[in-house]
Short mmCIF file of C-alpha atoms and ligand atoms in Angstrom, two decimals:
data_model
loop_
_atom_site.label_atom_id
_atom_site.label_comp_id
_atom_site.label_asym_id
_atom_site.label_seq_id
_atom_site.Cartn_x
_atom_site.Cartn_y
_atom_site.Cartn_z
CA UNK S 1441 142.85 93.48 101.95
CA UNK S 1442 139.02 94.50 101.19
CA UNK S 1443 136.86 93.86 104.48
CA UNK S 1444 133.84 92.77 102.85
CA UNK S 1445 130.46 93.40 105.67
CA UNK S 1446 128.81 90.88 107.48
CA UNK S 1447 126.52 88.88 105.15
CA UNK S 1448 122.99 89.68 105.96
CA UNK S 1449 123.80 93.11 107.46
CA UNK S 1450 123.07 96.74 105.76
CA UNK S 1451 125.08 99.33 105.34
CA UNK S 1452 122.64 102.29 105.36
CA UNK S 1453 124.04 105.19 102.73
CA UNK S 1454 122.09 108.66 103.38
CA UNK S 1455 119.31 107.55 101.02
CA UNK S 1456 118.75 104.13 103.18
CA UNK S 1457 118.95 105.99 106.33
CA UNK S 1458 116.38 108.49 105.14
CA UNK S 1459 114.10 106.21 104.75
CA UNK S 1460 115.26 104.60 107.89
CA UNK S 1461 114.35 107.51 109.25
CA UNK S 1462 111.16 108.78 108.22
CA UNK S 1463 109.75 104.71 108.61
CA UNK S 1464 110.88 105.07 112.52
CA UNK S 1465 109.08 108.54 112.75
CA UNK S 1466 105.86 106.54 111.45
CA UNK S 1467 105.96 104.20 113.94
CA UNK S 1468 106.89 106.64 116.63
CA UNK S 1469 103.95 108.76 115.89
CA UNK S 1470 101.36 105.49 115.59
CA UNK S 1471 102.45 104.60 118.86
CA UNK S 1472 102.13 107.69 120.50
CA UNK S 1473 98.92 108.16 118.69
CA UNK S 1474 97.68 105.40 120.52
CA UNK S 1475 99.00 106.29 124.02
CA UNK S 1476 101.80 103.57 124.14
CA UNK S 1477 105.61 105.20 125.53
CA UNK S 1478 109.01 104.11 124.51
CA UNK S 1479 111.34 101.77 125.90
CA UNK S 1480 114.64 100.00 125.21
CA UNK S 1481 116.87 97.83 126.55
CA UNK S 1482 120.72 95.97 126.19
CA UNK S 1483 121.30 94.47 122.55
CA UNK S 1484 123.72 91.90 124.87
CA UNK S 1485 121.21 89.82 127.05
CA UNK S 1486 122.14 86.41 129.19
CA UNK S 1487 121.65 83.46 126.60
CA UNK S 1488 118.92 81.73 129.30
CA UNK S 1489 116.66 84.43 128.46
CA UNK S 1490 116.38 83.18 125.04
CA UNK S 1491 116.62 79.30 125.65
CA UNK S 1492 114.28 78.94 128.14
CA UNK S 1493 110.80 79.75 126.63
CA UNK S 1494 111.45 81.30 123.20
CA UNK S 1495 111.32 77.71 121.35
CA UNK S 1496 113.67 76.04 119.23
CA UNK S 1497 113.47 77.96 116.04
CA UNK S 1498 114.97 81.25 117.14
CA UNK S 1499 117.42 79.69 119.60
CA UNK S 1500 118.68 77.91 116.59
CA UNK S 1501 119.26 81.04 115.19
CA UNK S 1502 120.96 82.87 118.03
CA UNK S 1503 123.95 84.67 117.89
CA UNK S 1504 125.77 84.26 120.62
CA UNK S 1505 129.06 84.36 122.86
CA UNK S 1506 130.82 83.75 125.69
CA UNK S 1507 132.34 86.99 127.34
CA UNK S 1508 135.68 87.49 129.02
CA UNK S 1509 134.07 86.45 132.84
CA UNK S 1510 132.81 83.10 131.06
CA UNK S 1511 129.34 84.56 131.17
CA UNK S 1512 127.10 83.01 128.08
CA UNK S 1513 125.63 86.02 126.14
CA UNK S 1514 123.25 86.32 123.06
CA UNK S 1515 122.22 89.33 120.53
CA UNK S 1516 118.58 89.86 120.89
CA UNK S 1517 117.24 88.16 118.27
CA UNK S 1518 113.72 89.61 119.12
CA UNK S 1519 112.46 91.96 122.20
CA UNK S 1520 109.69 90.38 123.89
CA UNK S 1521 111.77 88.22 126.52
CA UNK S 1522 113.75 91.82 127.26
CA UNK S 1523 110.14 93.48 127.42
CA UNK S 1524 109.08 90.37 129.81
CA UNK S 1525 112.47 90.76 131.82
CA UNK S 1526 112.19 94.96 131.99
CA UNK S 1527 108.39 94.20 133.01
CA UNK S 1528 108.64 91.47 135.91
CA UNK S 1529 111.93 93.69 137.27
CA UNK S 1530 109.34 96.75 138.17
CA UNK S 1531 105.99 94.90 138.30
CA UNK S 1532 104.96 95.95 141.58
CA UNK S 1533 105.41 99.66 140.98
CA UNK S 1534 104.42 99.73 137.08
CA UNK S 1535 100.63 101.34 136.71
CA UNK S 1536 98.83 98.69 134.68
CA UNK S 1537 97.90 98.16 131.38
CA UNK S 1538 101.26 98.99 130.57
CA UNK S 1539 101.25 100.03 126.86
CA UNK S 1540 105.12 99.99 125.46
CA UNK S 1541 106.47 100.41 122.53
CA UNK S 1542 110.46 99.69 120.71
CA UNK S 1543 112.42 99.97 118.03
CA UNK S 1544 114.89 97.51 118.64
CA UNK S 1545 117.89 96.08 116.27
CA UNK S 1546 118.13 92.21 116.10
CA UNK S 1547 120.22 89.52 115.35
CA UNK S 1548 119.59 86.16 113.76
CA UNK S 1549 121.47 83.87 112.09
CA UNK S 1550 118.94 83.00 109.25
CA UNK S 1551 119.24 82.47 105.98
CA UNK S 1552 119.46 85.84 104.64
CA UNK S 1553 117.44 86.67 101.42
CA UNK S 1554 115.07 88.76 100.52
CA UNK S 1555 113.17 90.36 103.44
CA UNK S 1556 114.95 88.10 105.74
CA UNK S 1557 118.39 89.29 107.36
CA UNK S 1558 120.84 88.71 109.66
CA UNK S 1559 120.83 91.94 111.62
CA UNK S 1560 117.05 94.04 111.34
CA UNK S 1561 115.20 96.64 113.11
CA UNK S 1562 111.62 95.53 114.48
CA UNK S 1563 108.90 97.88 115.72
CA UNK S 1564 107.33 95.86 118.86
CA UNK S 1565 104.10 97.51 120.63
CA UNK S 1566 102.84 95.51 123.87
CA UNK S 1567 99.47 95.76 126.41
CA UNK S 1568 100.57 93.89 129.51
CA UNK S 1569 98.09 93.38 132.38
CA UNK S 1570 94.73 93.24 129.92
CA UNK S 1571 93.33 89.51 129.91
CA UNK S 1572 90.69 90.31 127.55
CA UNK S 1573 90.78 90.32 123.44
CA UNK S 1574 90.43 94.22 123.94
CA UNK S 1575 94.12 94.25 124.12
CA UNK S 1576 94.87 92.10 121.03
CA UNK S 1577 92.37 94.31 119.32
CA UNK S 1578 94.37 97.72 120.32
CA UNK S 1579 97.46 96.07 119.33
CA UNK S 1580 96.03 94.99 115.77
CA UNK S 1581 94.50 98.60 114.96
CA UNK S 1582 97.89 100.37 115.75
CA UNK S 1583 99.21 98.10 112.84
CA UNK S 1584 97.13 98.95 110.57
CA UNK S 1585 96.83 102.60 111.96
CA UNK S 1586 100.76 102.40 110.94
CA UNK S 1587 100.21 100.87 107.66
CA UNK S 1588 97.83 102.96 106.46
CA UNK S 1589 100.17 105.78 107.61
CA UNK S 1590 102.53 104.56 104.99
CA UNK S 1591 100.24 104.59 102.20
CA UNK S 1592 99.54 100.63 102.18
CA UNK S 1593 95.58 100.06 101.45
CA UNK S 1594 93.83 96.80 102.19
CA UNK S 1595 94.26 95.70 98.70
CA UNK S 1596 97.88 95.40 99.54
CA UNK S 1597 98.04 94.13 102.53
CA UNK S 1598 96.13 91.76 105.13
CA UNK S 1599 95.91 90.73 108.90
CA UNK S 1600 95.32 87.23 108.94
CA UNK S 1601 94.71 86.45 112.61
CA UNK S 1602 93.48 83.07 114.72
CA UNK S 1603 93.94 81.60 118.25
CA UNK S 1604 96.11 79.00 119.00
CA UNK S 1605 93.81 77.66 121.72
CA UNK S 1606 91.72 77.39 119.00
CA UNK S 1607 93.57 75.02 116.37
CA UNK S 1608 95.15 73.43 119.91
CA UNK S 1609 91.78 71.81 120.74
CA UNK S 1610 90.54 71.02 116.93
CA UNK S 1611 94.13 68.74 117.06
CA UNK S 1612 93.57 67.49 120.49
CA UNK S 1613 89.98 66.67 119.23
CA UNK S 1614 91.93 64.87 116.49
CA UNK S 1615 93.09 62.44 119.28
CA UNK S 1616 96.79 64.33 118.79
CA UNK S 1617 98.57 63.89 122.31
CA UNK S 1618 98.86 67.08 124.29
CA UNK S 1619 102.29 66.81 124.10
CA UNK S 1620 102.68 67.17 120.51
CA UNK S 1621 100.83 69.90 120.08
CA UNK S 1622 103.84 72.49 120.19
CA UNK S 1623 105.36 70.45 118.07
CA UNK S 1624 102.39 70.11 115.68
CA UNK S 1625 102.48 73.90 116.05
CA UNK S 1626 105.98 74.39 114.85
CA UNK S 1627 105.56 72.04 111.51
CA UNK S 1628 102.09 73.97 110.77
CA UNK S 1629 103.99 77.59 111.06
CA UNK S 1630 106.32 76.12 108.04
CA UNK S 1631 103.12 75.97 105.88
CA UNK S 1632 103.61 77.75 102.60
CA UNK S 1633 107.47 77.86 103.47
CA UNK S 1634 108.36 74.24 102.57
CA UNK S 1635 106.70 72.41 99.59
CA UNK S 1636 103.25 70.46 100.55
CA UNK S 1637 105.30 66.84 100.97
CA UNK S 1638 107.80 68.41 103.14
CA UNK S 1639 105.21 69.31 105.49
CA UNK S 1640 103.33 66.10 105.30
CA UNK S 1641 106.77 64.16 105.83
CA UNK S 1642 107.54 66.07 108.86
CA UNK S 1643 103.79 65.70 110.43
CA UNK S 1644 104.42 61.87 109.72
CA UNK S 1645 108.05 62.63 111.70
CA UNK S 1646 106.25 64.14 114.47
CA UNK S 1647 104.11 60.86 114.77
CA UNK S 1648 100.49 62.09 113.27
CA UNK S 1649 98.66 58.87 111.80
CA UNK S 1650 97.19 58.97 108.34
CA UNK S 1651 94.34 60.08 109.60
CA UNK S 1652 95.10 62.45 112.29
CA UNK S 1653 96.93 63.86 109.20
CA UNK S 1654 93.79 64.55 106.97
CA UNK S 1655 91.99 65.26 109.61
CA UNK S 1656 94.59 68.52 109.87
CA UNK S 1657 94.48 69.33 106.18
CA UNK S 1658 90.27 69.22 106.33
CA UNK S 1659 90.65 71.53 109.14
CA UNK S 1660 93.32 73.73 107.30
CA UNK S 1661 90.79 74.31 104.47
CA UNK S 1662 88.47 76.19 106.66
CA UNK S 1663 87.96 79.81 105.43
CA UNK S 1664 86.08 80.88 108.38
CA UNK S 1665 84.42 80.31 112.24
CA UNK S 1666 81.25 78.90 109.95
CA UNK S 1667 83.37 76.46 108.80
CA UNK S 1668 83.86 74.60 112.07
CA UNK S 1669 82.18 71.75 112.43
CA UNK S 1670 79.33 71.33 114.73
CA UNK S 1671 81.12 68.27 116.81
CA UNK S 1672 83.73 70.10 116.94
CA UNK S 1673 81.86 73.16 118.75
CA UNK S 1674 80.48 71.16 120.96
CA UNK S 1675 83.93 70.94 122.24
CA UNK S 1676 84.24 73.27 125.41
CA UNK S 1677 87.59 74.16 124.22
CA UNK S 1678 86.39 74.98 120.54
CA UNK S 1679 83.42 76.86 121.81
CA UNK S 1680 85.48 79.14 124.36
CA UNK S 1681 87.75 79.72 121.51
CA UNK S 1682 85.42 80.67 118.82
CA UNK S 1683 83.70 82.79 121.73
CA UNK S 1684 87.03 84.92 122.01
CA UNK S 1685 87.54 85.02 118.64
CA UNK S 1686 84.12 86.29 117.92
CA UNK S 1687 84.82 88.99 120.65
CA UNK S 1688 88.07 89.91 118.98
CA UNK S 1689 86.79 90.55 115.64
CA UNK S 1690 83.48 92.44 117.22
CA UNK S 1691 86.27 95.00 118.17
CA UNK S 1692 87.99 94.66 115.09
CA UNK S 1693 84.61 96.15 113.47
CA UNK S 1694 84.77 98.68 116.40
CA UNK S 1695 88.29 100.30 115.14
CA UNK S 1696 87.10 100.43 111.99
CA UNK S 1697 89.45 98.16 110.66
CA UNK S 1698 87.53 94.50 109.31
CA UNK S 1699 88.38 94.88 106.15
CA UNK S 1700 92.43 94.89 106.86
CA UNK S 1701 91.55 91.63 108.81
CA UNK S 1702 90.56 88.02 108.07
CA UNK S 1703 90.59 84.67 110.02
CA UNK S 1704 92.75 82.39 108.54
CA UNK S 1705 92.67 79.10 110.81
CA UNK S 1706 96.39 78.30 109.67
CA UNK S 1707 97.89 81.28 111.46
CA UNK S 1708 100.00 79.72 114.50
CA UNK S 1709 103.03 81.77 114.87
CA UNK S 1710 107.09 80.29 115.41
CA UNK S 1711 107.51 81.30 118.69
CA UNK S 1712 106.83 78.78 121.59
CA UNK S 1713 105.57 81.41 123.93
CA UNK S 1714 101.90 82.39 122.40
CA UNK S 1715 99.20 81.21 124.26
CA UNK S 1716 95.59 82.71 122.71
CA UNK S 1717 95.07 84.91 119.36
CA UNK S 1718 97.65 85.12 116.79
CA UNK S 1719 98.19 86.80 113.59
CA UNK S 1720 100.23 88.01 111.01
CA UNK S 1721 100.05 91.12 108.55
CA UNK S 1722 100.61 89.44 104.80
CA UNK S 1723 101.03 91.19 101.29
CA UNK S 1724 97.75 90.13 99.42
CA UNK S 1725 99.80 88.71 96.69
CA UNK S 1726 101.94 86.62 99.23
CA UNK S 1727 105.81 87.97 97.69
CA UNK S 1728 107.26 88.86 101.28
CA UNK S 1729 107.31 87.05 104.18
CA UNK S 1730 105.38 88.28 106.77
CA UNK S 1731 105.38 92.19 107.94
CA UNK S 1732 104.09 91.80 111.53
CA UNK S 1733 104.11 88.92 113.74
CA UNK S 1734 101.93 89.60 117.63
CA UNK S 1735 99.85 87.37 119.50
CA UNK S 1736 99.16 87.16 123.30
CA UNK S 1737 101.55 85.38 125.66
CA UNK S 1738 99.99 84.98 129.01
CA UNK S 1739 102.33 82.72 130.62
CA UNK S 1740 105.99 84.31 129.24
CA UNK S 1741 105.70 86.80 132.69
CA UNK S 1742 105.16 84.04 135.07
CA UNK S 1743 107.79 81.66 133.27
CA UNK S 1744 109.90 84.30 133.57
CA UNK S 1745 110.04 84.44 137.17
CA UNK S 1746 107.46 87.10 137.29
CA UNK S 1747 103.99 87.19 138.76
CA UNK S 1748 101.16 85.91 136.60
CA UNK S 1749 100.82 88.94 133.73
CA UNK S 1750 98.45 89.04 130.95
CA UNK S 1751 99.95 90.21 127.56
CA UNK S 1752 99.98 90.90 123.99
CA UNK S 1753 101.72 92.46 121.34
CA UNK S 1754 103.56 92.18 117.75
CA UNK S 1755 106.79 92.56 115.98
CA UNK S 1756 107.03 94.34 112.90
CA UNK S 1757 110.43 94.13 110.44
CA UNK S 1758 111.59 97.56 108.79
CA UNK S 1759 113.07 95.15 105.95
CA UNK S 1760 110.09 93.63 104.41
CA UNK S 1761 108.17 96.74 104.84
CA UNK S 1762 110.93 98.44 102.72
CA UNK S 1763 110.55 96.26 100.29
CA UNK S 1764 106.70 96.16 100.11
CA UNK S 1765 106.58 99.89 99.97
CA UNK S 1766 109.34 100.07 97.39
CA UNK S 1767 107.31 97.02 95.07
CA UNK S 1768 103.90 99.56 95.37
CA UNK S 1769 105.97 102.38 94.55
CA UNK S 1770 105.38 104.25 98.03
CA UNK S 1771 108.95 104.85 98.87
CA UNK S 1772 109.23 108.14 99.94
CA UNK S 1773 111.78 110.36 97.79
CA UNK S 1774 114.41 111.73 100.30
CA UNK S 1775 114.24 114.69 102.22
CA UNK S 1776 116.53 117.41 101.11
CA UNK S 1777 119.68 117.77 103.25
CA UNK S 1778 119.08 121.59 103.52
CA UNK S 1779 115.70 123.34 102.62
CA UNK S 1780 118.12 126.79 101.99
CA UNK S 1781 121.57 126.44 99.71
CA UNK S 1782 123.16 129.76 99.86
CA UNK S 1783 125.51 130.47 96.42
CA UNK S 1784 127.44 133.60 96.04
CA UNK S 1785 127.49 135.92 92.67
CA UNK S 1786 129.53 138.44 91.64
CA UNK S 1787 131.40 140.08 94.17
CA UNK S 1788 130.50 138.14 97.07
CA UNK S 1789 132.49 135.72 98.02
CA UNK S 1790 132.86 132.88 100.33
CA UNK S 1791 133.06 134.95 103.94
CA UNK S 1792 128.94 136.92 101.98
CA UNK S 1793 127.96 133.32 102.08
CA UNK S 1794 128.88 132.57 105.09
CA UNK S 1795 127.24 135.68 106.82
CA UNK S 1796 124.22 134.51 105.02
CA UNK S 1797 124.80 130.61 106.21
CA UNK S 1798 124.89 132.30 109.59
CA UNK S 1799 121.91 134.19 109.92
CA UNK S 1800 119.52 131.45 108.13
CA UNK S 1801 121.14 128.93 110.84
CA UNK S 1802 120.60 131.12 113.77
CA UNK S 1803 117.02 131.37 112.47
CA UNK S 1804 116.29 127.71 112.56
CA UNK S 1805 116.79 127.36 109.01
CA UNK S 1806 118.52 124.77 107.43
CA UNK S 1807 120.93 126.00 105.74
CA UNK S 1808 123.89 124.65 103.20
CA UNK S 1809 126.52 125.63 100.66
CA UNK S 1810 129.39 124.75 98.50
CA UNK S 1811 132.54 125.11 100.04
CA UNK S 1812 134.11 124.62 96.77
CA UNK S 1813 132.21 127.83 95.59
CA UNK S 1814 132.89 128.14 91.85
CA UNK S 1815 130.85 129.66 89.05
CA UNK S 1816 127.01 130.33 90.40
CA UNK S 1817 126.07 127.78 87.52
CA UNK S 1818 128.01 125.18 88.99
CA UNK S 1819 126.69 126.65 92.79
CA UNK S 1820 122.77 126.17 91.01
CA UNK S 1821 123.85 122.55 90.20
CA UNK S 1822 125.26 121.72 93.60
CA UNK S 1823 121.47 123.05 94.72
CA UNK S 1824 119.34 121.05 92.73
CA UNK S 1825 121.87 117.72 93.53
CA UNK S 1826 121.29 118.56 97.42
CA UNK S 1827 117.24 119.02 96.55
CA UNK S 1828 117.25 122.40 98.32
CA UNK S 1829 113.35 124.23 97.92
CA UNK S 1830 115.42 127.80 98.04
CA UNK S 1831 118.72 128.80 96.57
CA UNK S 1832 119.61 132.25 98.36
CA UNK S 1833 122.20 134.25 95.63
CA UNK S 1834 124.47 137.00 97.84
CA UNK S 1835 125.71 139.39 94.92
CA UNK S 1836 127.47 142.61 94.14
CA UNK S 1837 125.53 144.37 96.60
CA UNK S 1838 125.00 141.85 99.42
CA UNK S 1839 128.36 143.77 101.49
CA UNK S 1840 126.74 146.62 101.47
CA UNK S 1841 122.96 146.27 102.10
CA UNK S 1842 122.45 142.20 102.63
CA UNK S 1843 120.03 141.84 99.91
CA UNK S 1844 119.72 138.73 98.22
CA UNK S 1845 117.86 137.32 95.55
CA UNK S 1846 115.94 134.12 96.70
CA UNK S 1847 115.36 131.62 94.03
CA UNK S 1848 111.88 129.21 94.74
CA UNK S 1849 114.33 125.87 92.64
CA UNK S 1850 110.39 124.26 92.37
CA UNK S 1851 108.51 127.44 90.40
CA UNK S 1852 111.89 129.02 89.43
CA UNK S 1853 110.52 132.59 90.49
CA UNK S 1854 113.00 134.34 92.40
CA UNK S 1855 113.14 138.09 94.05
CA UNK S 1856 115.07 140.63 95.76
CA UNK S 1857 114.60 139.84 99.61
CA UNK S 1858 116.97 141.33 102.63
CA UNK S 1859 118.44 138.61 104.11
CA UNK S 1860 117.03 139.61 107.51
CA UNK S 1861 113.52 139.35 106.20
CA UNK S 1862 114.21 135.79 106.07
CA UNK S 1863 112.97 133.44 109.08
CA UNK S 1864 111.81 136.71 110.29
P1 LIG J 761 108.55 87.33 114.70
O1 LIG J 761 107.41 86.80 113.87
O2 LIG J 761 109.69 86.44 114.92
O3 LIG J 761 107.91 87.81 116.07
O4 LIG J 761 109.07 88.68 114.04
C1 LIG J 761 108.18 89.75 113.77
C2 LIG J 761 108.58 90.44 112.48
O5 LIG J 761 109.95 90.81 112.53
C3 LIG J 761 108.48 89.58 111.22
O6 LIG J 761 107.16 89.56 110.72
C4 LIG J 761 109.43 90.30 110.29
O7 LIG J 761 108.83 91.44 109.72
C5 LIG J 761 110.52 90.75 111.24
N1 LIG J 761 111.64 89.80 111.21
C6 LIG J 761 111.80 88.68 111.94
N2 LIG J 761 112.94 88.05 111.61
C7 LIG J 761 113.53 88.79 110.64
C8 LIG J 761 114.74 88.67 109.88
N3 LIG J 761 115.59 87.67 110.05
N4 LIG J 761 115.01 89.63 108.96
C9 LIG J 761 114.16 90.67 108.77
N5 LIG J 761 113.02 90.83 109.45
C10 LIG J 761 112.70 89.90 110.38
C11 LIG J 761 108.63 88.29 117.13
O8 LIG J 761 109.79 88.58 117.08
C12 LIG J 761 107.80 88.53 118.38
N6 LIG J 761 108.73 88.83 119.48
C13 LIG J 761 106.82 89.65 118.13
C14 LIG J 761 105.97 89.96 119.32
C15 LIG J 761 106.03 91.07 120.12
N7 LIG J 761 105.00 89.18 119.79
C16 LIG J 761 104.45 89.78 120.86
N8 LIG J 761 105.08 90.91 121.07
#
């Protein structure tokens, strides 16, 4: 019988898991660039952690199980409840801001297509213990520090950020009960997912009057804070939240990174647990879903049975990414599996090679070769497949006085070297 994988889960062959690779080691250096430190925690977490205050979208999508002592389990689907959990276990010894980073894999049980999987890896960076937009400002420029890092441009790609305290008092303003705001919320994250009527059927569901409903889609056309109305600034609400955005885009201009970043009032965010700015990192010509997801969650700590904790942060999927970079043609090619492939000539034979294998190896070199050994032409061939920068040849007189010829495989000029001059 053929065990097909799990749908919606990779399989990641040498040239997936280079780039695998060399994405992580982009993020790893951003982060670290920016003074954050690494972190993990348990793929397996208690199911509460998820049901309690992630929302209803994700916990729909939770995989999860009951374990052999009848304890109710889930796969992460995302890492900021395990961040929130790590956090409030240590708060009272953890120096604050506390600036971590993690490169978690996740599970949910979504639709898979394309960009959207099953089982993912997701960059997260979080400030924890910073009330003010500083924080959600740091957190934005280490995305696009990252992005740029990969060779994206701000042609490609765009931060479109907002607050939810923001777009919570335009609806309240609306005469939209406080109670239906997370709900109002959920149907406005599904914008430019579901077809316009879908949207204005499930507004309608959630109990919006005609014209609480057009009063929504007037303020959806906004295109910036200049936009809002001045009855609506008058609001206290409005005007605190324009305030803070006006602050967060000041240091936006600060980092040097405006042009990445635009307000885009429609930005709310799926998960329940955001509480001020929000944003998402798009592709310009809106194929992908989004890249990063972060916003600031000041209550998740406290709900979480910790003390009261400001914090912030994002999510960023390696999937979509891949796919982005691979549509813009900035894939990286793969790094060679050995930068030296030793070949014998000649006399030499396999036990040359392997003294020459030796010594590179001992030097730090990498260093491979055919077992199969063969004709050098076939040994040359085997060389260029494994994308090696030097072929080193041991010949006639390699038993005798370890010289070998070293072969540059990107000029083609090669030389007589002794092996021992090599890594020297
Ligand atoms: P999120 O928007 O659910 O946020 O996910 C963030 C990113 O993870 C998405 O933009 C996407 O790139 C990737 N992602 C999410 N689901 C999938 C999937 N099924 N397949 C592939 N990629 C996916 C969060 O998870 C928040 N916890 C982020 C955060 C951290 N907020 C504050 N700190």
């Amino acid at each position: 019988m053929k065990i097909q994988p799990v749908r919606g889960t990779r399989d990641f062959y040498p040239d997936d898991m280079a780039f695998r690779n060399w994405l992580f080691e982009r993020w790893r250096r951003a982060s670290r660039r920016a003074g954050f430190v690494e972190v993990d925690g348990p793929v397996l977490e208690p199911l509460d952690l998820y049901t309690e205050k992630s929302g209803e979208e994700i916990v729909d999508q939770l995989y999860w199980l009951e374990d052999k002592g009848g304890r109710r389990l889930a796969l992460r689907p995302e890492f900021t409840p395990t961040l929130a959990r790590m956090f409030t276990a240590r708060q009272a010894a953890l120096p604050e801001p506390v600036r971590w980073f993690n490169i978690s894999r996740c599970f949910r049980y979504e639709r898979a297509q394309k960009g959207r999987l099953r089982e993912f890896f997701q960059w997260n960076a979080d400030v924890l213990g910073v009330a003010d937009e500083i924080a959600d400002a740091e957190c934005i420029a280490l995305a696009v520090d990252s992005l740029a890092e990969t060779g994206l441009r701000p042609d490609d790609v765009e931060v479109r950020l907002s607050d939810r305290r923001l777009l919570g008092a335009l609806v309240r303003h609306l005469g939209i009960a406080d109670a239906l705001v997370p709900q109002v919320f959920a149907v406005l994250d599904k914008r430019g997912k579901v077809p316009p009527e879908a949207l204005e059927e499930m507004l309608t569901q959630a109990g919006l009057a005609p014209a609480q409903r057009d009063g929504l889609a007037r303020i959806l056309t906004w295109q910036g804070l200049a936009d809002i109305e001045g009855h609506e600034r008058a609001t206290p609400e409005v005007a605190c939240a324009i305030e803070g955005l006006e602050r967060l885009l000041g240091y936006l201009e600060a980092y040097g990174v405006s042009e990445w970043c635009r307000f885009d009032i429609g930005i709310v965010r799926g998960l329940a647990y955001y509480t001020g700015p929000v944003w998402e990192v798009h592709d310009r010509k809106g194929e992908f879903r989004a890249v990063f997801g972060g916003g600031r969650y000041d209550r998740l700590l406290e709900d979480l049975g910790g003390k009261p904790m400001a914090a912030c942060g994002f999510g960023c999927g390696d999937a979509v990414l891949g796919l982005l970079l691979q549509e813009r043609g900035l894939k990286p090619a793969p790094d060679p599996a050995a930068e030296y492939f030793v070949a014998s000539a000649g006399k030499a034979n396999l036990l040359d090679v392997l003294a020459a294998v030796r010594h590179l190896r001992q030097r730090g070199l990498a260093a491979a070769f055919d077992p199969k050994g063969g004709s050098l032409k076939r040994q040359m061939k085997k060389a260029a497949d494994a994308g090696a920068r030097f072929v080193v040849i041991a010949g006639d007189a390699f038993a005798e006085t370890r010289q070998v010829t070293l072969r540059d495989m990107g000029t083609g000029d090669q030389h007589d070297v002794a092996l021992d001059d090599l890594g020297a």
